[in-house]
Amino acid sequence: MKIKIFATVGSQEFQFDRLIKALDMLDKNKYEIFLQSGYSTFFPKNFPYSKFLSKEDFLKKISECDLIITHAGTGAIINSLTANKPVIAVARLKKYGEHVDDHQLEILNTFVQKNYICGFAEILDLDNKIDFALNNDFATFESNTNNFVTNLKIIINNFWVKCNE
Amino acid sequence: MKTIVLTASSGGHFEQLSVLKKRLEKDYIVNVITEKTQYTKNCENTFLIKQINRKKINFLFTFISNWFKVEKIIKKVNPDVVISIGALATIPVCKIAHKKRKKVIFIESFAKINTPTMTGKYIYKFADVFIVQRKELLDVYPNAIYLNGGIY
């Protein structure tokens, strides 16, 4: 049985050809890959891809795969963690023209430090990294959304309390 | 019911906006101002402005064009509160709302851990409430609020 991988590079107007080239070099007999390629300029020869996906299709791909390989965007990482899937994240780097700055490295580090994901900037030995991600005991991600929204509503409603005083 | 305008750039900023929109819609009238992209085309109660990138050559032209568009949108929607999650595309929304004496809440992006966004640094000067999603950023924004975690 092939390992199903969903790869996603996000929607910002920068290429992430480096990751796609690495994925294209993986053993196609071992992995079944689907890629969301965004604004990348390199197109894989060994597996199917789509430039953009609807939110619905994106979440469906996540739920159907064994592993997600993603650029280090918080949306992709969080959606994958919420679906309890193992994640490999690769940071887009400014020096390769992959983003405006290196903030994805910062994002990556916080998730890696808490053992939520497998993450790195330079792509070396992807096959081994995949093996690691599939077998590692990652920490469970806990959502803060309820708490955040409750407090945000208190702040919003407070504007009008003050007006009425 | 009060009206809120939620605004964010595309990508991760919009993802965070989507989380808030779902929760806030139950208690407020929520309109969205965001960049036009493949996946924002068909969203409800959403106004689209041009995608803007400070490194691109047409940046100034796009910024000015968006400014006029946003003025019309704010006039039409007449929100009570504007909540921005950055980045650059939301500057006209926050500035125009502030000029019209609407309340402005800015939420620094979840992705920013130790360093501020350029947009955040600017809007910090006039926002009514500035929220950071990382404790470390309180050093950079001493008057900000930290809600014990982020949007996610």
Short mmCIF file of C-alpha atoms in Angstrom, two decimals:
data_model
loop_
_atom_site.label_atom_id
_atom_site.label_comp_id
_atom_site.label_asym_id
_atom_site.label_seq_id
_atom_site.Cartn_x
_atom_site.Cartn_y
_atom_site.Cartn_z
CA MET A 1 0.00 0.00 0.00
CA LYS A 2 1.43 3.31 -1.05
CA ILE A 3 1.80 6.08 1.50
CA LYS A 4 -0.66 8.87 0.65
CA ILE A 5 0.85 12.34 0.84
CA PHE A 6 -0.95 15.64 0.42
CA ALA A 7 1.48 18.45 -0.35
CA THR A 8 0.51 22.13 -0.22
CA VAL A 9 2.47 25.32 -0.86
CA GLY A 10 -0.18 27.95 -0.10
CA SER A 11 -1.50 30.91 -2.02
CA GLN A 12 1.05 33.70 -1.77
CA GLU A 13 2.44 34.99 -5.06
CA PHE A 14 5.81 33.31 -4.66
CA GLN A 15 7.11 30.05 -6.05
CA PHE A 16 8.12 27.12 -3.90
CA ASP A 17 9.71 25.09 -6.69
CA ARG A 18 12.40 23.78 -4.35
CA LEU A 19 9.88 21.67 -2.42
CA ILE A 20 8.12 20.45 -5.54
CA LYS A 21 11.38 19.33 -7.14
CA ALA A 22 12.23 17.36 -3.97
CA LEU A 23 8.79 15.71 -3.99
CA ASP A 24 9.17 14.85 -7.68
CA MET A 25 12.33 12.91 -6.84
CA LEU A 26 10.58 10.62 -4.34
CA ASP A 27 9.90 6.98 -5.22
CA LYS A 28 6.54 6.93 -6.99
CA ASN A 29 6.16 3.25 -6.16
CA LYS A 30 6.32 4.03 -2.46
CA TYR A 31 4.28 7.25 -2.33
CA GLU A 32 1.00 8.48 -3.81
CA ILE A 33 1.25 12.26 -3.87
CA PHE A 34 -1.21 15.05 -4.63
CA LEU A 35 0.05 18.62 -4.75
CA GLN A 36 -1.56 22.03 -4.43
CA SER A 37 1.03 24.04 -6.37
CA GLY A 38 -0.05 27.69 -5.98
CA TYR A 39 2.15 30.15 -7.86
CA SER A 40 5.04 27.75 -8.32
CA THR A 41 6.68 27.63 -11.74
CA PHE A 42 7.97 24.05 -11.62
CA PHE A 43 5.40 21.37 -12.39
CA PRO A 44 5.90 17.77 -11.22
CA LYS A 45 6.12 14.94 -13.71
CA ASN A 46 5.42 12.08 -11.33
CA PHE A 47 2.13 12.99 -9.65
CA PRO A 48 -1.02 15.08 -10.13
CA TYR A 49 -1.40 18.65 -8.95
CA SER A 50 -3.85 21.54 -8.87
CA LYS A 51 -2.87 25.19 -8.52
CA PHE A 52 -5.55 26.03 -5.97
CA LEU A 53 -8.18 24.11 -4.03
CA SER A 54 -11.44 25.22 -2.48
CA LYS A 55 -11.44 25.11 1.31
CA GLU A 56 -13.71 22.07 1.09
CA ASP A 57 -11.38 20.15 -1.22
CA PHE A 58 -8.36 21.22 0.79
CA LEU A 59 -9.82 19.80 4.00
CA LYS A 60 -10.90 16.67 2.16
CA LYS A 61 -7.36 16.07 0.90
CA ILE A 62 -6.07 16.48 4.44
CA SER A 63 -8.55 13.97 5.83
CA GLU A 64 -7.76 11.37 3.16
CA CYS A 65 -3.97 11.36 3.39
CA ASP A 66 -1.48 9.63 5.68
CA LEU A 67 0.87 12.61 5.89
CA ILE A 68 0.89 16.30 5.00
CA ILE A 69 3.95 18.01 3.57
CA THR A 70 3.39 21.73 3.64
CA HIS A 71 5.05 25.13 3.44
CA ALA A 72 5.28 26.59 6.94
CA GLY A 73 2.09 28.64 6.77
CA THR A 74 0.04 28.57 9.95
CA GLY A 75 -3.25 27.89 8.16
CA ALA A 76 -2.01 24.71 6.53
CA ILE A 77 -0.24 23.52 9.67
CA ILE A 78 -3.18 24.18 11.99
CA ASN A 79 -5.76 22.60 9.68
CA SER A 80 -3.56 19.50 9.49
CA LEU A 81 -3.01 19.32 13.25
CA THR A 82 -6.73 19.77 13.87
CA ALA A 83 -7.31 16.73 11.66
CA ASN A 84 -4.75 14.76 13.73
CA LYS A 85 -2.44 14.11 10.81
CA PRO A 86 1.37 13.96 10.97
CA VAL A 87 2.91 17.07 9.45
CA ILE A 88 6.18 17.89 7.74
CA ALA A 89 6.57 21.64 7.26
CA VAL A 90 9.23 23.29 5.13
CA ALA A 91 9.93 27.00 5.62
CA ARG A 92 9.79 29.32 2.62
CA LEU A 93 12.98 31.34 2.60
CA LYS A 94 13.57 34.91 1.44
CA LYS A 95 16.97 34.03 -0.05
CA TYR A 96 15.36 31.67 -2.55
CA GLY A 97 12.66 34.19 -3.48
CA GLU A 98 10.02 32.12 -1.73
CA HIS A 99 8.56 34.86 0.50
CA VAL A 100 9.02 38.51 1.55
CA ASP A 101 10.97 37.55 4.66
CA ASP A 102 11.82 34.54 6.83
CA HIS A 103 8.85 34.64 9.17
CA GLN A 104 7.98 31.05 8.22
CA LEU A 105 11.18 29.99 10.01
CA GLU A 106 9.87 31.61 13.20
CA ILE A 107 6.52 29.84 12.79
CA LEU A 108 8.25 26.54 12.13
CA ASN A 109 10.41 26.78 15.24
CA THR A 110 7.52 27.32 17.63
CA PHE A 111 5.66 24.28 16.31
CA VAL A 112 8.78 22.10 16.25
CA GLN A 113 9.82 23.15 19.77
CA LYS A 114 6.48 21.93 21.09
CA ASN A 115 6.82 18.65 19.16
CA TYR A 116 3.67 19.34 17.12
CA ILE A 117 5.36 18.81 13.73
CA CYS A 118 8.51 17.77 11.91
CA GLY A 119 9.94 20.95 10.36
CA PHE A 120 13.02 22.25 8.58
CA ALA A 121 14.21 24.89 6.13
CA GLU A 122 16.68 23.07 3.88
CA ILE A 123 15.39 19.88 2.30
CA LEU A 124 17.76 16.99 2.94
CA ASP A 125 16.91 13.30 3.00
CA LEU A 126 13.17 13.78 2.58
CA ASP A 127 12.56 10.04 2.49
CA ASN A 128 13.98 9.64 6.01
CA LYS A 129 12.09 12.65 7.27
CA ILE A 130 8.84 11.12 5.99
CA ASP A 131 9.64 7.91 7.80
CA PHE A 132 10.34 9.85 10.99
CA ALA A 133 7.10 11.86 10.77
CA LEU A 134 4.98 8.77 10.24
CA ASN A 135 6.45 6.99 13.24
CA ASN A 136 7.03 9.82 15.71
CA ASP A 137 4.82 10.41 18.72
CA PHE A 138 3.86 14.04 18.23
CA ALA A 139 2.26 16.15 20.97
CA THR A 140 -1.49 16.81 20.64
CA PHE A 141 -2.41 20.31 19.56
CA GLU A 142 -4.88 22.12 21.85
CA SER A 143 -7.02 24.93 20.45
CA ASN A 144 -7.26 28.34 22.14
CA THR A 145 -10.02 29.62 19.84
CA ASN A 146 -12.88 29.54 22.35
CA ASN A 147 -10.88 31.46 24.92
CA PHE A 148 -9.69 34.01 22.38
CA VAL A 149 -13.14 34.70 20.96
CA THR A 150 -14.75 34.98 24.40
CA ASN A 151 -12.23 37.63 25.40
CA LEU A 152 -12.48 39.41 22.06
CA LYS A 153 -16.26 39.74 22.50
CA ILE A 154 -15.77 41.19 25.97
CA ILE A 155 -13.44 43.81 24.46
CA ILE A 156 -15.88 44.62 21.64
CA ASN A 157 -18.91 44.88 23.92
CA ASN A 158 -16.95 47.02 26.33
CA PHE A 159 -16.77 49.80 23.75
CA TRP A 160 -20.50 50.38 24.12
CA VAL A 161 -20.59 49.98 27.87
CA LYS A 162 -18.17 52.89 28.07
CA CYS A 163 -20.27 54.93 25.65
CA ASN A 164 -23.36 54.51 27.80
CA GLU A 165 -21.70 55.54 31.06
CA MET B 1 -27.03 44.38 16.33
CA LYS B 2 -23.69 46.05 15.94
CA THR B 3 -21.77 45.87 12.68
CA ILE B 4 -18.21 44.67 12.50
CA VAL B 5 -15.85 44.82 9.55
CA LEU B 6 -13.24 42.09 9.66
CA THR B 7 -10.27 42.73 7.43
CA ALA B 8 -7.16 40.78 6.49
CA SER B 9 -4.72 40.20 3.65
CA SER B 10 -4.77 36.88 1.83
CA GLY B 11 -3.06 33.72 3.03
CA GLY B 12 -2.51 33.08 6.73
CA HIS B 13 -4.09 36.41 7.71
CA PHE B 14 -7.29 35.45 5.92
CA GLU B 15 -7.25 32.01 7.55
CA GLN B 16 -7.27 33.67 10.97
CA LEU B 17 -10.04 36.00 9.85
CA SER B 18 -12.13 32.99 8.78
CA VAL B 19 -11.89 31.51 12.26
CA LEU B 20 -13.10 34.77 13.82
CA LYS B 21 -15.83 35.37 11.24
CA LYS B 22 -17.52 32.05 12.01
CA ARG B 23 -17.66 32.83 15.72
CA LEU B 24 -18.57 36.51 15.53
CA GLU B 25 -21.39 36.08 13.01
CA LYS B 26 -23.62 34.71 15.75
CA ASP B 27 -23.61 37.97 17.70
CA TYR B 28 -22.82 40.73 15.20
CA ILE B 29 -23.38 41.70 11.58
CA VAL B 30 -20.05 40.80 10.01
CA ASN B 31 -18.68 42.12 6.73
CA VAL B 32 -15.27 41.26 5.37
CA ILE B 33 -12.77 43.31 3.41
CA THR B 34 -9.96 41.21 1.98
CA GLU B 35 -7.71 40.77 -1.05
CA LYS B 36 -9.11 39.24 -4.19
CA THR B 37 -7.63 35.76 -4.67
CA GLN B 38 -8.71 32.41 -6.08
CA TYR B 39 -10.36 31.40 -2.85
CA THR B 40 -11.95 34.67 -1.70
CA LYS B 41 -13.96 35.16 -4.86
CA ASN B 42 -17.19 33.58 -3.67
CA CYS B 43 -17.39 34.40 0.04
CA GLU B 44 -20.52 35.87 1.64
CA ASN B 45 -20.68 39.52 2.83
CA THR B 46 -17.20 40.03 1.44
CA PHE B 47 -15.75 43.05 -0.33
CA LEU B 48 -12.64 42.46 -2.40
CA ILE B 49 -9.72 44.79 -2.94
CA LYS B 50 -6.62 44.28 -5.06
CA GLN B 51 -3.94 41.94 -3.76
CA ILE B 52 -0.99 44.09 -2.75
CA ASN B 53 2.68 43.27 -2.33
CA ARG B 54 5.16 45.89 -1.08
CA LYS B 55 7.94 44.41 -3.20
CA LYS B 56 6.07 44.77 -6.48
CA ILE B 57 6.55 47.69 -8.83
CA ASN B 58 2.86 48.67 -8.98
CA PHE B 59 2.60 48.81 -5.18
CA LEU B 60 1.86 52.53 -4.87
CA PHE B 61 -0.74 52.50 -7.61
CA THR B 62 -2.52 49.51 -6.04
CA PHE B 63 -2.41 51.10 -2.60
CA ILE B 64 -4.04 54.30 -3.82
CA SER B 65 -6.61 52.43 -5.86
CA ASN B 66 -7.50 50.30 -2.82
CA TRP B 67 -7.73 53.41 -0.64
CA PHE B 68 -10.52 54.90 -2.75
CA LYS B 69 -12.32 51.57 -2.93
CA VAL B 70 -12.16 51.12 0.84
CA GLU B 71 -13.53 54.62 1.46
CA LYS B 72 -16.63 53.68 -0.52
CA ILE B 73 -16.99 50.35 1.30
CA ILE B 74 -16.69 51.87 4.78
CA LYS B 75 -19.21 54.55 3.84
CA LYS B 76 -21.64 51.89 2.62
CA VAL B 77 -21.23 49.40 5.48
CA ASN B 78 -20.79 52.00 8.24
CA PRO B 79 -19.30 49.60 10.79
CA ASP B 80 -19.14 50.22 14.52
CA VAL B 81 -15.87 48.33 14.88
CA VAL B 82 -13.11 47.33 12.48
CA ILE B 83 -10.96 44.34 13.38
CA SER B 84 -7.79 43.78 11.37
CA ILE B 85 -5.45 40.81 11.40
CA GLY B 86 -3.00 42.54 9.06
CA ALA B 87 -1.22 42.92 6.81
CA LEU B 88 -0.52 45.81 4.46
CA ALA B 89 -3.84 45.59 2.58
CA THR B 90 -5.72 46.45 5.76
CA ILE B 91 -3.98 49.78 6.39
CA PRO B 92 -6.55 51.81 4.42
CA VAL B 93 -9.38 50.04 6.25
CA CYS B 94 -7.96 50.82 9.69
CA LYS B 95 -6.89 54.37 8.86
CA ILE B 96 -10.19 55.33 7.21
CA ALA B 97 -12.20 53.76 10.04
CA HIS B 98 -10.08 55.64 12.58
CA LYS B 99 -10.62 58.94 10.75
CA LYS B 100 -14.38 58.30 10.85
CA ARG B 101 -14.08 57.67 14.62
CA LYS B 102 -14.90 53.97 14.40
CA LYS B 103 -13.26 51.66 16.93
CA VAL B 104 -10.20 49.88 15.57
CA ILE B 105 -8.94 46.59 16.96
CA PHE B 106 -5.71 45.24 15.50
CA ILE B 107 -4.66 41.63 16.07
CA GLU B 108 -0.99 40.99 15.27
CA SER B 109 -0.69 37.85 13.21
CA PHE B 110 -0.29 34.41 14.81
CA ALA B 111 2.79 33.96 12.63
CA LYS B 112 4.71 36.79 14.31
CA ILE B 113 6.46 35.45 17.36
CA ASN B 114 9.33 37.74 18.29
CA THR B 115 9.23 40.49 15.70
CA PRO B 116 6.38 42.83 14.71
CA THR B 117 4.87 43.24 11.24
CA MET B 118 5.44 46.59 9.51
CA THR B 119 1.67 47.04 9.43
CA GLY B 120 1.38 46.29 13.14
CA LYS B 121 4.03 48.86 14.06
CA TYR B 122 2.13 51.52 12.15
CA ILE B 123 -1.40 50.69 13.33
CA TYR B 124 -0.20 50.37 16.94
CA LYS B 125 0.09 54.15 16.91
CA PHE B 126 -3.66 54.68 16.60
CA ALA B 127 -5.60 51.45 17.25
CA ASP B 128 -8.06 51.53 20.13
CA VAL B 129 -7.10 47.98 21.10
CA PHE B 130 -3.97 46.12 19.99
CA ILE B 131 -3.89 42.39 20.58
CA VAL B 132 -0.84 40.14 20.32
CA GLN B 133 -1.07 36.38 19.96
CA ARG B 134 2.36 35.72 21.45
CA LYS B 135 3.51 36.72 24.92
CA GLU B 136 6.95 37.68 23.58
CA LEU B 137 5.44 40.53 21.57
CA LEU B 138 4.40 42.39 24.72
CA ASP B 139 8.05 43.51 24.87
CA VAL B 140 7.65 45.12 21.46
CA TYR B 141 4.14 46.48 22.08
CA PRO B 142 3.97 47.41 25.77
CA ASN B 143 0.36 48.68 25.57
CA ALA B 144 -0.93 45.58 23.82
CA ILE B 145 -3.24 42.94 25.25
CA TYR B 146 -2.33 39.25 25.31
CA LEU B 147 -5.29 36.88 25.59
CA ASN B 148 -3.35 33.87 26.92
CA GLY B 149 -2.89 32.44 23.47
CA GLY B 150 -3.77 32.93 19.84
CA ILE B 151 -6.71 32.63 17.51
CA TYR B 152 -5.92 28.95 16.82
#
